[in-house]
Short mmCIF file of C-alpha atoms and ligand atoms in Angstrom, two decimals:
data_model
loop_
_atom_site.label_atom_id
_atom_site.label_comp_id
_atom_site.label_asym_id
_atom_site.label_seq_id
_atom_site.Cartn_x
_atom_site.Cartn_y
_atom_site.Cartn_z
CA MET A 1 0.00 0.00 0.00
CA SER A 2 1.27 3.47 -0.85
CA ALA A 3 2.26 5.62 2.13
CA GLY A 4 1.26 8.78 0.32
CA THR A 5 -1.25 11.18 1.77
CA ARG A 6 -1.84 13.64 -1.06
CA VAL A 7 -4.81 13.94 -3.37
CA LEU A 8 -4.95 16.07 -6.50
CA VAL A 9 -8.44 17.53 -6.92
CA LEU A 10 -9.48 18.44 -10.45
CA ASN A 11 -12.54 20.50 -11.29
CA ALA A 12 -12.77 20.63 -15.06
CA GLY A 13 -15.40 23.15 -16.16
CA SER A 14 -16.59 23.96 -19.66
CA SER A 15 -13.66 26.31 -20.38
CA SER A 16 -11.44 26.01 -17.31
CA VAL A 17 -9.65 23.56 -15.05
CA LYS A 18 -9.30 24.34 -11.34
CA TYR A 19 -6.98 22.20 -9.28
CA GLN A 20 -5.69 21.82 -5.75
CA LEU A 21 -3.14 19.44 -4.33
CA ILE A 22 -4.20 18.64 -0.77
CA ASP A 23 -2.24 16.77 1.88
CA MET A 24 -4.72 14.80 3.97
CA LEU A 25 -2.21 14.46 6.81
CA ASP A 26 -2.60 18.09 7.84
CA GLY A 27 -5.00 19.64 5.31
CA SER A 28 -2.18 21.71 3.78
CA ARG A 29 -2.30 22.66 0.10
CA PRO A 30 1.14 22.36 -1.53
CA ALA A 31 -0.22 23.79 -4.78
CA ALA A 32 -3.34 25.19 -6.38
CA GLY A 33 -4.20 26.85 -9.65
CA LEU A 34 -6.50 27.61 -12.51
CA ALA A 35 -6.17 27.12 -16.25
CA GLU A 36 -8.79 29.16 -18.05
CA ARG A 37 -10.08 30.24 -21.43
CA ILE A 38 -9.59 26.77 -22.86
CA GLY A 39 -10.42 26.74 -26.56
CA GLU A 40 -9.91 30.49 -26.88
CA PRO A 41 -6.98 32.46 -28.26
CA ASP A 42 -5.97 33.94 -24.90
CA GLY A 43 -5.55 30.96 -22.55
CA ARG A 44 -3.92 31.49 -19.17
CA LEU A 45 -2.65 29.32 -16.34
CA VAL A 46 -2.09 30.70 -12.85
CA HIS A 47 -0.19 28.28 -10.63
CA THR A 48 0.25 28.99 -6.91
CA PRO A 49 2.67 26.73 -5.09
CA ASP A 50 2.50 27.00 -1.31
CA GLY A 51 5.15 29.34 0.06
CA LYS A 52 6.46 30.26 -3.39
CA GLU A 53 5.64 33.00 -5.79
CA ARG A 54 2.63 32.44 -8.01
CA ARG A 55 3.45 31.81 -11.66
CA GLU A 56 1.39 32.85 -14.62
CA ARG A 57 1.72 31.52 -18.10
CA ARG A 58 -0.14 32.64 -21.15
CA GLN A 59 -0.64 29.90 -23.67
CA VAL A 60 -3.30 28.75 -26.08
CA PHE A 61 -5.01 25.63 -24.76
CA PRO A 62 -6.84 24.10 -27.73
CA ASP A 63 -8.55 21.60 -25.40
CA HIS A 64 -8.68 20.29 -21.83
CA ALA A 65 -5.89 17.83 -22.57
CA ALA A 66 -3.49 20.66 -23.40
CA ALA A 67 -4.49 22.59 -20.28
CA LEU A 68 -4.04 19.57 -18.05
CA ARG A 69 -0.66 18.80 -19.53
CA ALA A 70 0.39 22.36 -18.66
CA VAL A 71 -0.92 21.88 -15.12
CA ALA A 72 1.10 18.66 -14.83
CA GLU A 73 4.23 20.51 -16.00
CA GLU A 74 3.76 23.24 -13.41
CA LEU A 75 3.30 20.67 -10.65
CA ASP A 76 6.38 18.82 -11.93
CA ALA A 77 8.49 21.97 -11.75
CA ASP A 78 7.93 22.02 -7.98
CA GLY A 79 8.55 18.29 -7.53
CA LEU A 80 4.80 17.75 -7.06
CA GLY A 81 4.14 16.02 -10.38
CA LEU A 82 1.68 13.25 -11.03
CA ASP A 83 4.47 10.70 -10.59
CA SER A 84 5.35 11.84 -7.07
CA PRO A 85 5.05 8.97 -4.55
CA GLU A 86 3.06 11.11 -2.10
CA LEU A 87 0.15 11.27 -4.53
CA VAL A 88 -2.43 8.55 -3.83
CA ALA A 89 -5.40 9.60 -5.95
CA VAL A 90 -6.91 12.15 -8.24
CA GLY A 91 -10.36 13.31 -7.13
CA HIS A 92 -12.56 14.57 -9.95
CA ARG A 93 -15.60 16.75 -9.54
CA VAL A 94 -18.26 15.27 -11.80
CA VAL A 95 -21.44 17.29 -12.08
CA HIS A 96 -24.07 14.69 -12.96
CA GLY A 97 -24.16 11.19 -11.54
CA GLY A 98 -27.79 10.47 -12.50
CA ARG A 99 -29.46 7.89 -10.26
CA ARG A 100 -26.60 5.42 -10.49
CA PHE A 101 -23.82 7.28 -8.69
CA THR A 102 -24.73 8.13 -5.14
CA GLU A 103 -21.27 7.62 -3.63
CA PRO A 104 -17.70 8.57 -4.55
CA THR A 105 -16.72 6.06 -7.21
CA LEU A 106 -13.43 4.56 -8.37
CA ILE A 107 -13.24 5.26 -12.08
CA THR A 108 -13.12 2.30 -14.42
CA ASP A 109 -13.87 2.06 -18.15
CA GLU A 110 -17.40 1.00 -17.25
CA VAL A 111 -17.90 3.97 -14.89
CA LEU A 112 -16.59 6.34 -17.51
CA ALA A 113 -19.01 4.92 -20.09
CA GLU A 114 -21.90 5.48 -17.67
CA VAL A 115 -20.81 9.08 -16.97
CA ARG A 116 -20.74 9.55 -20.75
CA ARG A 117 -24.28 8.16 -20.99
CA LEU A 118 -25.36 10.95 -18.61
CA VAL A 119 -24.07 13.73 -20.90
CA PRO A 120 -27.58 14.65 -22.13
CA LEU A 121 -28.47 15.52 -18.52
CA ALA A 122 -25.46 17.87 -18.15
CA PRO A 123 -24.34 18.76 -21.68
CA LEU A 124 -22.05 21.60 -20.60
CA HIS A 125 -20.44 19.95 -17.61
CA ASN A 126 -20.07 16.19 -17.92
CA PRO A 127 -18.04 16.30 -21.18
CA ALA A 128 -15.47 18.60 -19.53
CA ASN A 129 -15.36 16.37 -16.46
CA ILE A 130 -14.85 13.33 -18.70
CA SER A 131 -11.93 14.90 -20.54
CA GLY A 132 -10.33 15.77 -17.19
CA ILE A 133 -10.60 12.11 -16.18
CA GLU A 134 -9.29 10.81 -19.50
CA VAL A 135 -6.24 13.06 -19.50
CA ALA A 136 -5.37 12.34 -15.87
CA ARG A 137 -5.71 8.60 -16.52
CA GLY A 138 -3.48 8.92 -19.57
CA LEU A 139 -0.81 10.75 -17.61
CA ARG A 140 -0.79 8.30 -14.71
CA PRO A 141 -2.70 5.10 -15.61
CA ASP A 142 -1.86 3.27 -12.37
CA LEU A 143 -3.14 6.02 -10.06
CA PRO A 144 -6.66 5.61 -8.60
CA GLN A 145 -9.02 8.19 -10.06
CA VAL A 146 -12.13 8.91 -8.04
CA ALA A 147 -15.29 10.64 -9.26
CA VAL A 148 -17.19 12.72 -6.70
CA PHE A 149 -20.62 13.65 -8.00
CA ASP A 150 -22.39 16.97 -7.44
CA THR A 151 -25.72 15.17 -7.40
CA ALA A 152 -24.76 12.39 -4.96
CA PHE A 153 -25.65 14.07 -1.66
CA HIS A 154 -29.21 14.62 -2.90
CA ALA A 155 -29.86 10.96 -3.71
CA THR A 156 -31.63 10.64 -0.35
CA VAL A 157 -34.35 13.18 -1.25
CA PRO A 158 -37.59 11.16 -0.94
CA GLU A 159 -39.37 10.09 -4.08
CA TYR A 160 -42.35 12.42 -3.50
CA ALA A 161 -39.96 15.40 -3.47
CA ALA A 162 -37.70 14.20 -6.28
CA ARG A 163 -40.51 13.50 -8.77
CA TYR A 164 -42.10 16.19 -10.86
CA ALA A 165 -45.88 15.76 -10.97
CA ILE A 166 -45.91 14.72 -14.61
CA ASP A 167 -46.72 11.46 -16.41
CA ARG A 168 -44.52 8.84 -14.77
CA ALA A 169 -43.81 6.86 -17.92
CA VAL A 170 -42.66 9.94 -19.84
CA ALA A 171 -40.55 11.10 -16.90
CA ASP A 172 -38.89 7.70 -16.51
CA GLU A 173 -38.23 7.28 -20.21
CA HIS A 174 -36.34 10.57 -20.34
CA LEU A 175 -34.77 10.39 -16.84
CA VAL A 176 -36.74 13.50 -15.84
CA ARG A 177 -36.67 14.03 -12.08
CA ARG A 178 -35.10 16.39 -9.57
CA TYR A 179 -31.44 15.49 -9.00
CA GLY A 180 -30.08 18.59 -7.25
CA PHE A 181 -26.56 20.04 -7.55
CA HIS A 182 -23.83 21.64 -5.38
CA GLY A 183 -24.16 18.45 -3.31
CA THR A 184 -20.49 18.35 -2.32
CA SER A 185 -20.85 21.85 -0.88
CA HIS A 186 -24.15 21.12 0.89
CA ARG A 187 -22.61 18.02 2.48
CA TYR A 188 -19.41 19.75 3.55
CA VAL A 189 -21.18 22.82 4.93
CA SER A 190 -23.88 20.90 6.82
CA GLN A 191 -21.19 18.79 8.53
CA ALA A 192 -18.94 21.79 9.21
CA THR A 193 -21.96 23.51 10.80
CA ALA A 194 -22.39 20.58 13.19
CA ARG A 195 -18.69 20.89 14.13
CA LEU A 196 -19.08 24.64 14.64
CA LEU A 197 -22.02 24.05 16.97
CA GLY A 198 -20.29 21.15 18.73
CA ARG A 199 -23.17 18.86 17.78
CA ASP A 200 -23.46 15.45 16.20
CA PRO A 201 -24.60 15.84 12.53
CA ALA A 202 -26.97 12.92 13.12
CA GLU A 203 -29.01 14.97 15.57
CA LEU A 204 -29.01 18.27 13.69
CA ASN A 205 -31.53 19.69 11.20
CA VAL A 206 -29.91 22.29 8.97
CA ILE A 207 -30.97 24.54 6.10
CA VAL A 208 -27.98 25.24 3.86
CA LEU A 209 -28.10 28.28 1.58
CA HIS A 210 -25.34 27.98 -1.03
CA LEU A 211 -25.37 31.42 -2.63
CA GLY A 212 -22.68 31.73 -5.28
CA ASN A 213 -23.01 32.64 -8.92
CA GLY A 214 -25.22 29.56 -9.04
CA ALA A 215 -27.36 29.24 -5.92
CA SER A 216 -29.22 26.44 -4.19
CA ALA A 217 -30.84 25.63 -0.87
CA SER A 218 -31.05 22.29 0.85
CA ALA A 219 -32.80 20.85 3.88
CA VAL A 220 -30.61 18.36 5.74
CA ALA A 221 -32.17 16.23 8.48
CA GLY A 222 -29.73 14.38 10.72
CA GLY A 223 -27.00 14.58 8.09
CA VAL A 224 -29.30 13.33 5.32
CA CYS A 225 -30.48 15.61 2.52
CA VAL A 226 -34.30 15.57 2.30
CA GLU A 227 -34.96 18.46 -0.11
CA THR A 228 -33.01 20.72 -2.42
CA SER A 229 -33.92 23.56 -4.74
CA MET A 230 -32.21 22.58 -8.00
CA GLY A 231 -33.88 20.02 -10.21
CA LEU A 232 -33.26 18.14 -13.45
CA THR A 233 -30.76 20.89 -14.24
CA PRO A 234 -29.19 23.66 -12.14
CA LEU A 235 -31.85 26.09 -13.41
CA GLU A 236 -34.58 25.44 -10.82
CA GLY A 237 -34.96 27.20 -7.50
CA LEU A 238 -33.39 30.40 -6.26
CA VAL A 239 -32.78 33.58 -8.26
CA MET A 240 -29.11 33.33 -9.31
CA GLY A 241 -26.48 35.50 -10.97
CA THR A 242 -27.64 34.74 -14.51
CA ARG A 243 -30.31 32.03 -14.04
CA SER A 244 -34.00 32.66 -13.44
CA GLY A 245 -34.56 29.89 -10.92
CA ASP A 246 -38.22 28.81 -10.56
CA ILE A 247 -40.40 29.80 -13.47
CA ASP A 248 -43.81 28.70 -14.76
CA ALA A 249 -43.02 26.15 -17.50
CA GLY A 250 -45.76 27.95 -19.45
CA VAL A 251 -43.35 30.86 -19.94
CA VAL A 252 -41.30 28.59 -22.20
CA PHE A 253 -44.31 27.75 -24.41
CA HIS A 254 -45.35 31.38 -24.51
CA LEU A 255 -41.89 32.63 -25.52
CA HIS A 256 -41.80 29.98 -28.24
CA ARG A 257 -45.34 30.29 -29.60
CA VAL A 258 -45.98 33.97 -29.13
CA GLY A 259 -42.45 35.38 -28.89
CA GLY A 260 -41.06 33.22 -31.71
CA LEU A 261 -37.92 32.29 -29.76
CA THR A 262 -36.29 28.94 -30.48
CA VAL A 263 -35.69 26.40 -27.72
CA ASP A 264 -31.97 27.23 -27.74
CA GLU A 265 -32.72 30.93 -27.44
CA ILE A 266 -35.00 30.32 -24.47
CA ASP A 267 -32.36 28.07 -22.90
CA ALA A 268 -29.76 30.84 -23.25
CA LEU A 269 -32.22 33.45 -21.95
CA LEU A 270 -33.11 31.53 -18.79
CA ASN A 271 -29.62 30.22 -18.04
CA ARG A 272 -27.36 33.07 -19.09
CA ARG A 273 -29.36 36.29 -19.32
CA SER A 274 -31.78 36.04 -16.40
CA GLY A 275 -31.53 36.22 -12.62
CA LEU A 276 -29.82 39.35 -11.26
CA LEU A 277 -28.34 40.02 -14.70
CA GLY A 278 -31.72 39.90 -16.40
CA LEU A 279 -33.36 42.10 -13.80
CA CYS A 280 -30.74 44.83 -13.57
CA GLY A 281 -27.86 44.19 -15.99
CA ASP A 282 -25.36 43.04 -13.32
CA ASN A 283 -24.88 39.47 -12.14
CA ASP A 284 -22.35 40.30 -9.42
CA MET A 285 -24.02 40.89 -6.04
CA ARG A 286 -21.34 43.46 -5.14
CA GLU A 287 -22.48 45.65 -8.04
CA VAL A 288 -26.16 45.06 -7.27
CA LEU A 289 -25.59 46.18 -3.66
CA ARG A 290 -23.52 49.20 -4.66
CA ARG A 291 -26.05 50.37 -7.22
CA SER A 292 -29.09 49.84 -5.01
CA GLN A 293 -27.39 51.75 -2.17
CA GLU A 294 -27.02 54.62 -4.66
CA GLY A 295 -30.75 54.52 -5.31
CA ASP A 296 -30.77 52.57 -8.59
CA ALA A 297 -34.33 51.19 -8.89
CA ALA A 298 -33.53 48.24 -11.17
CA ALA A 299 -30.75 47.04 -8.85
CA ALA A 300 -33.05 47.45 -5.82
CA LEU A 301 -35.71 45.36 -7.56
CA ALA A 302 -33.16 42.67 -8.42
CA PHE A 303 -32.02 42.55 -4.78
CA ASP A 304 -35.60 42.36 -3.51
CA ALA A 305 -36.50 39.59 -5.97
CA TYR A 306 -33.38 37.64 -4.97
CA VAL A 307 -34.13 37.97 -1.26
CA HIS A 308 -37.85 37.27 -1.64
CA ARG A 309 -37.17 33.93 -3.34
CA LEU A 310 -34.60 33.06 -0.70
CA ARG A 311 -37.11 33.76 2.09
CA LYS A 312 -39.76 31.63 0.37
CA TYR A 313 -37.34 28.69 0.37
CA LEU A 314 -36.30 29.35 3.95
CA GLY A 315 -39.93 29.22 5.05
CA ALA A 316 -40.67 26.16 2.94
CA TYR A 317 -37.70 24.26 4.33
CA CYS A 318 -38.72 25.11 7.90
CA ALA A 319 -41.97 23.32 7.09
CA VAL A 320 -40.15 20.42 5.40
CA LEU A 321 -37.89 19.89 8.41
CA GLY A 322 -40.42 20.63 11.15
CA ARG A 323 -37.64 21.45 13.59
CA VAL A 324 -34.73 23.60 12.42
CA ASP A 325 -31.52 23.83 14.45
CA ALA A 326 -29.41 25.92 12.09
CA VAL A 327 -29.58 28.09 8.99
CA VAL A 328 -26.22 28.42 7.30
CA PHE A 329 -25.01 30.74 4.56
CA THR A 330 -22.15 29.79 2.24
CA ALA A 331 -20.42 30.52 -1.14
CA GLY A 332 -19.51 33.94 -2.59
CA VAL A 333 -22.70 35.82 -1.73
CA GLY A 334 -23.56 33.84 1.40
CA GLU A 335 -20.09 34.24 2.90
CA ASN A 336 -19.59 37.90 2.01
CA ALA A 337 -22.85 39.76 1.56
CA ALA A 338 -24.07 40.77 5.04
CA PRO A 339 -27.04 42.73 3.58
CA VAL A 340 -28.34 39.57 1.86
CA ARG A 341 -28.09 37.56 5.09
CA GLU A 342 -29.79 40.31 7.04
CA ALA A 343 -32.61 40.77 4.55
CA ALA A 344 -33.13 37.00 4.27
CA CYS A 345 -33.62 36.62 8.03
CA THR A 346 -35.41 39.86 8.96
CA GLY A 347 -38.80 39.45 10.62
CA LEU A 348 -38.50 35.69 11.09
CA ASP A 349 -38.70 35.74 14.90
CA ALA A 350 -41.86 33.68 14.71
CA LEU A 351 -39.76 30.92 13.08
CA GLY A 352 -37.12 31.30 15.82
CA ILE A 353 -34.65 32.92 13.42
CA ALA A 354 -32.93 36.19 14.41
CA VAL A 355 -29.59 37.60 13.25
CA ASP A 356 -27.36 39.80 15.42
CA PRO A 357 -26.51 42.86 13.28
CA GLU A 358 -23.02 43.28 14.77
CA LEU A 359 -22.04 39.63 14.39
CA ASN A 360 -23.48 39.67 10.87
CA ALA A 361 -21.33 42.67 9.93
CA VAL A 362 -18.03 40.99 10.93
CA ARG A 363 -15.91 40.07 7.90
CA SER A 364 -14.04 36.82 8.33
CA GLY A 365 -12.97 33.73 6.45
CA GLU A 366 -13.77 31.54 9.45
CA PRO A 367 -16.95 29.60 10.22
CA ARG A 368 -18.97 31.75 12.60
CA ILE A 369 -22.32 32.13 14.32
CA ILE A 370 -24.25 35.32 13.55
CA SER A 371 -27.55 34.68 15.32
CA ALA A 372 -28.83 36.86 18.16
CA ALA A 373 -28.59 35.51 21.71
CA HIS A 374 -32.37 34.95 21.81
CA SER A 375 -32.52 33.17 18.42
CA ARG A 376 -33.81 29.60 18.87
CA VAL A 377 -32.24 28.64 15.55
CA ALA A 378 -28.47 29.11 15.14
CA VAL A 379 -27.68 31.23 12.09
CA ALA A 380 -24.15 30.68 10.77
CA VAL A 381 -21.73 31.57 8.00
CA VAL A 382 -19.57 28.62 6.98
CA PRO A 383 -17.14 28.97 4.07
CA THR A 384 -17.56 26.08 1.69
CA ASP A 385 -14.59 23.94 0.67
CA GLU A 386 -15.63 21.61 -2.12
CA GLU A 387 -12.03 20.71 -2.93
CA LEU A 388 -11.34 19.50 0.61
CA GLU A 389 -14.57 17.49 0.60
CA ILE A 390 -13.66 15.86 -2.74
CA ALA A 391 -10.14 15.11 -1.48
CA GLN A 392 -11.49 13.61 1.74
CA GLN A 393 -13.99 11.40 -0.07
CA ALA A 394 -11.39 10.25 -2.61
CA PHE A 395 -8.82 9.57 0.11
CA THR A 396 -11.27 7.58 2.25
CA LEU A 397 -12.33 5.51 -0.76
CA VAL A 398 -8.74 4.72 -1.77
CA GLN A 399 -7.83 3.81 1.81
CA THR A 400 -10.74 1.43 2.20
CA ALA A 401 -10.23 -0.04 -1.28
CA VAL A 402 -6.65 -1.11 -0.55
CA ARG A 403 -7.32 -2.32 2.96
P1 AMP B 1 -19.02 31.72 -6.09
O1 AMP B 1 -19.80 31.17 -7.25
O2 AMP B 1 -19.26 31.00 -4.80
O3 AMP B 1 -17.55 31.91 -6.39
O4 AMP B 1 -19.61 33.21 -5.85
C1 AMP B 1 -19.35 34.23 -6.76
C2 AMP B 1 -20.26 35.40 -6.48
O5 AMP B 1 -20.11 35.83 -5.12
C3 AMP B 1 -19.92 36.64 -7.28
O6 AMP B 1 -20.55 36.62 -8.54
C4 AMP B 1 -20.46 37.76 -6.43
O7 AMP B 1 -21.80 38.02 -6.79
C5 AMP B 1 -20.48 37.19 -5.02
N1 AMP B 1 -19.56 37.90 -4.14
C6 AMP B 1 -18.24 37.69 -3.96
N2 AMP B 1 -17.75 38.56 -3.04
C7 AMP B 1 -18.78 39.31 -2.62
C8 AMP B 1 -18.94 40.39 -1.69
N3 AMP B 1 -17.91 40.85 -1.00
N4 AMP B 1 -20.16 40.93 -1.52
C9 AMP B 1 -21.21 40.47 -2.22
N5 AMP B 1 -21.14 39.46 -3.13
C10 AMP B 1 -19.94 38.88 -3.31
#
């Protein structure tokens, strides 16, 4: 058995590859980086080795394979290459695991074929994830590669919540159901919240609000996810940076029949030109806040719509869980935007939720409690760490597999 303790985490997106090398012995990160603008004329790789100066290289990456080879070279230059004996696994973020993959999974040819079969469910994401896996396997065929699925944590959502109320045969034929996304983050944050509160996750009911560029909520009962806001695709649920979230499906027919838009145009509208961006022209919450503080009406409306949807989900998930012990905010907006947290929780004393304005205003990268002393429900801010969660799951799987 290898004595190594390091895992390389790869998150291959549609035009970028994020990576972190994590040492599971002490949680240190010997290197991290980002290769971006893959397939475009102005590719760039920023590599940050721990304790050394960050290096930037500008290079055209025709595809993911070229970008990953460049990443491997940068790691090599610091003696951290894929052939280093400390490396025990590569952990891959894979967006869609369908109904089959509910656990971290050692990648074999058969697993890869199944992930490929799921491409129609995640046409932008799974192909990039697959190329990340293929290249990493090619570079180091003997190294265990582990897929950690974004959908996996939501596999426990009960059937009555996961099914859309449509014809069952049609739904089953086309794999139409609610899968949920951001699962790695929801899992990590719900468990980190239990640690923060000094409680056993098995006895804690938590509402996790993952508010990044994409945004989703989940209800976690005793460590088990029972409801989440994203569905067949990451379009359902909360108002997001560029996505509409919940919408009457009739809007799609109307835009097609009356508006004359094609299906692809409607897809682009709802996924890329809606949400905060659609309402006010900015998808970055920092800009929305700045503009609305200056009295910009469109930005104020976008903020109000964002918060209103969030509060609807908060209320709904209180009902789903029955008893709520903690509400936790995470990701770019959740971790940094105190006005969003405040507005989301204002006037919810009847639900036992009250935020302390001073604690809420503190800026910090640490997990922290922001609820008022009299709040029955703990309100917390817990930075997400999907890379660490992927590394941990991959490491545990490799350890048990060789035992
Ligand atoms: P993520 O997808 O988790 O990286 O979150 C990215 C989003 O977080 C950005 O698009 C911003 O809207 C938001 N964000 C980051 N920093 C701040 C901040 N200081 N205040 C408000 N929003 C922020």
